[in-house]
CSV table of C-alpha atoms in Angstrom, one decimal:
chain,number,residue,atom,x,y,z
A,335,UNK,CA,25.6,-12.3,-27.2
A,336,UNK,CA,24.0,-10.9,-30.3
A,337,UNK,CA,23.5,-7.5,-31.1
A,338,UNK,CA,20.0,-7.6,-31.2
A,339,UNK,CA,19.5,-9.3,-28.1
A,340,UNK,CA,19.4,-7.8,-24.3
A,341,UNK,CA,19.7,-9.3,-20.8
A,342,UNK,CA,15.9,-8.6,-19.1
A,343,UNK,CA,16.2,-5.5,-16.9
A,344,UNK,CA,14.9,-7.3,-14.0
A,345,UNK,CA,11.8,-5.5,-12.1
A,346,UNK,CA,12.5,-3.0,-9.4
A,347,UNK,CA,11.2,-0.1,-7.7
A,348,UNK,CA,12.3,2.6,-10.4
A,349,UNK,CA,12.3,-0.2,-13.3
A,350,UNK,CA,9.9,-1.6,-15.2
A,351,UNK,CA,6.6,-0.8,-16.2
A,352,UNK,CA,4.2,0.0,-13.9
A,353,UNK,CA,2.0,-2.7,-14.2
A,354,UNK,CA,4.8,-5.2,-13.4
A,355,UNK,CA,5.6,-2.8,-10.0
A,356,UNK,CA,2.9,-3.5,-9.3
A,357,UNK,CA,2.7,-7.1,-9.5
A,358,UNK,CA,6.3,-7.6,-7.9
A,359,UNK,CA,4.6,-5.7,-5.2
A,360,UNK,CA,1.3,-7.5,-4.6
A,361,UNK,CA,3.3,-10.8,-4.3
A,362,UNK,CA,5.4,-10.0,-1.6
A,363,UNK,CA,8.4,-10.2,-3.3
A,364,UNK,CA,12.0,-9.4,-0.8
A,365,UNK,CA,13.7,-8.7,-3.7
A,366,UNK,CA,11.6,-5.7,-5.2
A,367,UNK,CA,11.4,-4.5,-0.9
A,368,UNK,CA,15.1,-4.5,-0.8
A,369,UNK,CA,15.8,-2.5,-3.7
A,370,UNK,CA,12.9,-0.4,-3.0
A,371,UNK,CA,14.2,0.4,0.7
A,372,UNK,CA,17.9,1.5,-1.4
A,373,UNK,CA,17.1,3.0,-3.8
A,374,UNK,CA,16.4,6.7,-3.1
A,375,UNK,CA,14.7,7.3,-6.3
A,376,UNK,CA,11.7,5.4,-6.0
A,377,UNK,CA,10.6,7.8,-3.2
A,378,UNK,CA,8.1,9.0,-6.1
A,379,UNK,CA,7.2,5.5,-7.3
A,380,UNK,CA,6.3,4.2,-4.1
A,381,UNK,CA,4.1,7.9,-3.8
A,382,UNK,CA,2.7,7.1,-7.5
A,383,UNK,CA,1.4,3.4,-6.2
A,384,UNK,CA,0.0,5.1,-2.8
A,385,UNK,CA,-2.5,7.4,-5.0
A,386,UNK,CA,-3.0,4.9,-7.3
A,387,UNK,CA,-3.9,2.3,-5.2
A,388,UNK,CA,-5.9,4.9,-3.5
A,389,UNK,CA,-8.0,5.7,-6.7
A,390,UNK,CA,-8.2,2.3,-7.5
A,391,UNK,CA,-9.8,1.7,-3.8
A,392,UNK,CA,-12.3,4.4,-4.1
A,393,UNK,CA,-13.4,3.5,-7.7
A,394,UNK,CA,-16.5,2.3,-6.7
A,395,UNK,CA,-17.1,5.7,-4.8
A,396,UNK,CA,-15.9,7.4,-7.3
A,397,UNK,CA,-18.2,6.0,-9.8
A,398,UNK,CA,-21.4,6.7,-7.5
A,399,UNK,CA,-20.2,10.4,-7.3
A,400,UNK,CA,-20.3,10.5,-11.1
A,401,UNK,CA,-23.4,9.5,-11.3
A,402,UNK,CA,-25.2,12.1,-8.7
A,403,UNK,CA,-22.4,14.7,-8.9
A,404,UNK,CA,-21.2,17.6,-11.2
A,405,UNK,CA,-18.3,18.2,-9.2
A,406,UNK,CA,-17.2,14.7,-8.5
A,407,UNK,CA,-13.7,15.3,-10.1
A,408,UNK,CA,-13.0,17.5,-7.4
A,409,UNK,CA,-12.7,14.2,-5.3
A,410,UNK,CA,-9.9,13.1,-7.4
A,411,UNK,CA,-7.2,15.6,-6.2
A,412,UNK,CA,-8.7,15.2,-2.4
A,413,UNK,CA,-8.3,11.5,-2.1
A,414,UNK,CA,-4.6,11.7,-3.7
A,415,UNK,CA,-3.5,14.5,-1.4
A,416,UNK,CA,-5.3,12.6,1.5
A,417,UNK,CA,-3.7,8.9,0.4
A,418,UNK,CA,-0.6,11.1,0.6
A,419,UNK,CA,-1.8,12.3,3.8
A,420,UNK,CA,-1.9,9.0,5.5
A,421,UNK,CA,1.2,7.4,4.1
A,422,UNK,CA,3.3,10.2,6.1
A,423,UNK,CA,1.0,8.6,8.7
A,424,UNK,CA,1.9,5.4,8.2
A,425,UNK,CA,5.7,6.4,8.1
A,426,UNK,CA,5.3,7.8,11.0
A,427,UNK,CA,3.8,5.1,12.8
A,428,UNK,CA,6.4,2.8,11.1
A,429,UNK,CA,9.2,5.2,12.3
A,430,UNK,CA,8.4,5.2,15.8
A,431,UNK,CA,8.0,1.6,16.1
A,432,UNK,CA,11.5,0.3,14.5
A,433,UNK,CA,13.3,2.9,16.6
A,434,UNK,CA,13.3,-0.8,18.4
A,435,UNK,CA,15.3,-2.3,15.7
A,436,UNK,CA,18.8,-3.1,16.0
A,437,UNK,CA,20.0,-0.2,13.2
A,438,UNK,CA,16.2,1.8,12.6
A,439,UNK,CA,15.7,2.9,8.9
A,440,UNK,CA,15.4,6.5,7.9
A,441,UNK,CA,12.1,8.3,7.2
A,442,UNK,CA,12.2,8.0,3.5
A,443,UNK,CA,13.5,4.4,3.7
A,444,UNK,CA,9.9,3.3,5.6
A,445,UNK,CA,8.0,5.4,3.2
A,446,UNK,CA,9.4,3.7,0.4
A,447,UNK,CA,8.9,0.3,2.0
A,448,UNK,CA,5.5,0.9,2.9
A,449,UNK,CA,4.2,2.8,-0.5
A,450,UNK,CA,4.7,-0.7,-2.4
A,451,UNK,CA,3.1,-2.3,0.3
A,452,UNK,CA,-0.3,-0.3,-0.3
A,453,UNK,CA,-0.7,-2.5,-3.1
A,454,UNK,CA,-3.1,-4.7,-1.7
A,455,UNK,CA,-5.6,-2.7,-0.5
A,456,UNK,CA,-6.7,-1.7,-4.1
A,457,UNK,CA,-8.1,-5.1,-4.0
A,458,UNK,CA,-10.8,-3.8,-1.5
A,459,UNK,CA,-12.6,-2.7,-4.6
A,460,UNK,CA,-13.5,-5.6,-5.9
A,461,UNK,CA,-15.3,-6.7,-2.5
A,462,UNK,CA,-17.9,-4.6,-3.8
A,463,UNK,CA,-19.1,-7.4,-5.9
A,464,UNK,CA,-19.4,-10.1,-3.4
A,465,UNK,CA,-22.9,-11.3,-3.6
A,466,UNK,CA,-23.4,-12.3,-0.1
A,467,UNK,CA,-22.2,-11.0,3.4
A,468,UNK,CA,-20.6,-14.3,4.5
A,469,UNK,CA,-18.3,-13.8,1.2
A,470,UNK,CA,-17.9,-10.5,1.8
A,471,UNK,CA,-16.2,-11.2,5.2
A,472,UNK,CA,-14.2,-13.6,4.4
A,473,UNK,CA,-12.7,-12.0,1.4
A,474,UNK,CA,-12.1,-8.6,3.8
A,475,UNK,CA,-10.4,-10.8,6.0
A,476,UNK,CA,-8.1,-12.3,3.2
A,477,UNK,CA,-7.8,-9.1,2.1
A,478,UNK,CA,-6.7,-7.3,5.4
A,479,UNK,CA,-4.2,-11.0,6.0
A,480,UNK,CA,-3.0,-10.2,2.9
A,481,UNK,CA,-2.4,-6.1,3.4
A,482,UNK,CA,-1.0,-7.4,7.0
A,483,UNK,CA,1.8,-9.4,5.2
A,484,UNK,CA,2.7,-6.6,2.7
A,485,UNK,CA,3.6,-4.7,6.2
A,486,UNK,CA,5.8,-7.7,7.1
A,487,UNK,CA,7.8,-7.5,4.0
A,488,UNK,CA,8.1,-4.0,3.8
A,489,UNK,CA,9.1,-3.3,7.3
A,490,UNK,CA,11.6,-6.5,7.0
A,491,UNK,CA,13.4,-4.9,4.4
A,492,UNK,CA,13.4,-1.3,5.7
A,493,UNK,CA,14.5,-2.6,9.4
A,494,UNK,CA,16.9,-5.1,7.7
A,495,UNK,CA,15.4,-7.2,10.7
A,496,UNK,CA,14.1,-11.0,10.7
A,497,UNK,CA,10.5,-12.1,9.6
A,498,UNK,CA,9.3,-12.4,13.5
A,499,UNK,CA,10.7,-9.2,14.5
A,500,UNK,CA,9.5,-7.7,11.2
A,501,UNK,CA,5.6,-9.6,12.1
A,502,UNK,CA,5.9,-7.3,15.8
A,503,UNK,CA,6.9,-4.1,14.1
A,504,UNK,CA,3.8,-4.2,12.1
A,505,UNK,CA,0.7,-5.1,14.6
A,506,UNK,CA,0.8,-1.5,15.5
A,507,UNK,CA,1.9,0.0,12.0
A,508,UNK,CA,-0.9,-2.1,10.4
A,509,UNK,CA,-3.2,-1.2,13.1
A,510,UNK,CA,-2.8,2.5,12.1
A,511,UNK,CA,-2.9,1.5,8.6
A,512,UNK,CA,-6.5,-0.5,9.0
A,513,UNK,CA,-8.2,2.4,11.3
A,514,UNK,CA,-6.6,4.9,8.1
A,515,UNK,CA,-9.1,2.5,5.9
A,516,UNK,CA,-11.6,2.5,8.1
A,517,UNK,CA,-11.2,6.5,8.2
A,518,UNK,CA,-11.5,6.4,4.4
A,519,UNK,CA,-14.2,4.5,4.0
A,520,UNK,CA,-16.6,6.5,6.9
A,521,UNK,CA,-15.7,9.4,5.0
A,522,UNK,CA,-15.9,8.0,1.4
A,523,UNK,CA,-19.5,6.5,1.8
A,524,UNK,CA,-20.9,8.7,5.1
């Protein structure tokens, strides 16, 4: 090999830019789940993509704020602290259902897991520019599919359990994580 030339760090949890966390996230890839369930340090990257994802969200609401508000950055440390809020919530949930599992993960393990799989649910932003109801559904539904099978992934890898099992563990976890949207939303927009 030359001297000028290096092997591609390949993209994890705690490597990478952001940007490409992101992406390995949104596409579901085991790979970046594994890692992320091992690797202790990206505790605080899978916390930076919860807010993040959270801001991204609640852009829309954000924007409207600015527009009527003086105060609206006062909304920007409240929705991080409350997107932190609710993933402990989500561990949680996720906690108490793999205690099923044949060896259950550890706390952090889950939050890790299921901080990358936030990731889609920034998406819900852009549902604000669907022109018609009937769009608007079906986009939410792909949307919450979608945000379903990030749950999947991430509870595969923190369980270390199959796909089907993996599919069980998060109807309850994802149901927690849709009324937590829900929640947002009602108090987001009133």
């Amino acid at each position: 090999m030359s001297a000028g030339l290096r092997t591609p760090t390949p993209i994890g949890p705690t490597t990478g830019p952001l940007a490409a966390r992101l992406g390995a996230a949104l596409t579901l890839r085991r790979d970046f789940y594994a890692r992320a369930a091992t690797e202790a340090a990206a505790t605080g990257p899978a916390g930076a993509v919860v807010c993040l994802v959270t801001l991204g969200r609640e852009s829309v609401v954000i924007y409207e704020l600015s527009q009527v508000e003086k105060l609206w950055g006062v909304i920007l440390p409240v929705l991080v602290v409350l997107a932190l809020v609710a993933w402990i919530v989500l561990g949680a949930a996720g906690w108490v259902v793999t205690r099923l599992a044949a060896t259950p993960p550890s706390f952090p393990r889950l939050l890790r897991c299921l901080g990358f799989a936030q990731a889609p649910t920034m998406m819900l932003a852009t549902l604000a520019a669907a022109p018609h109801q009937a769009l608007y559904l079906v986009l939410y539904l792909a949307l919450m599919l979608w945000a379903y099978a990030a749950v999947v992934v991430a509870l595969r890898a923190a369980a270390e359990t199959s796909t089907g099992r993996a599919a069980l563990f998060a109807v309850p976890v994802f149901f927690v994580e849709w009324l937590l949207l829900l929640l947002s939303r009602y108090a987001a927009l009133g």
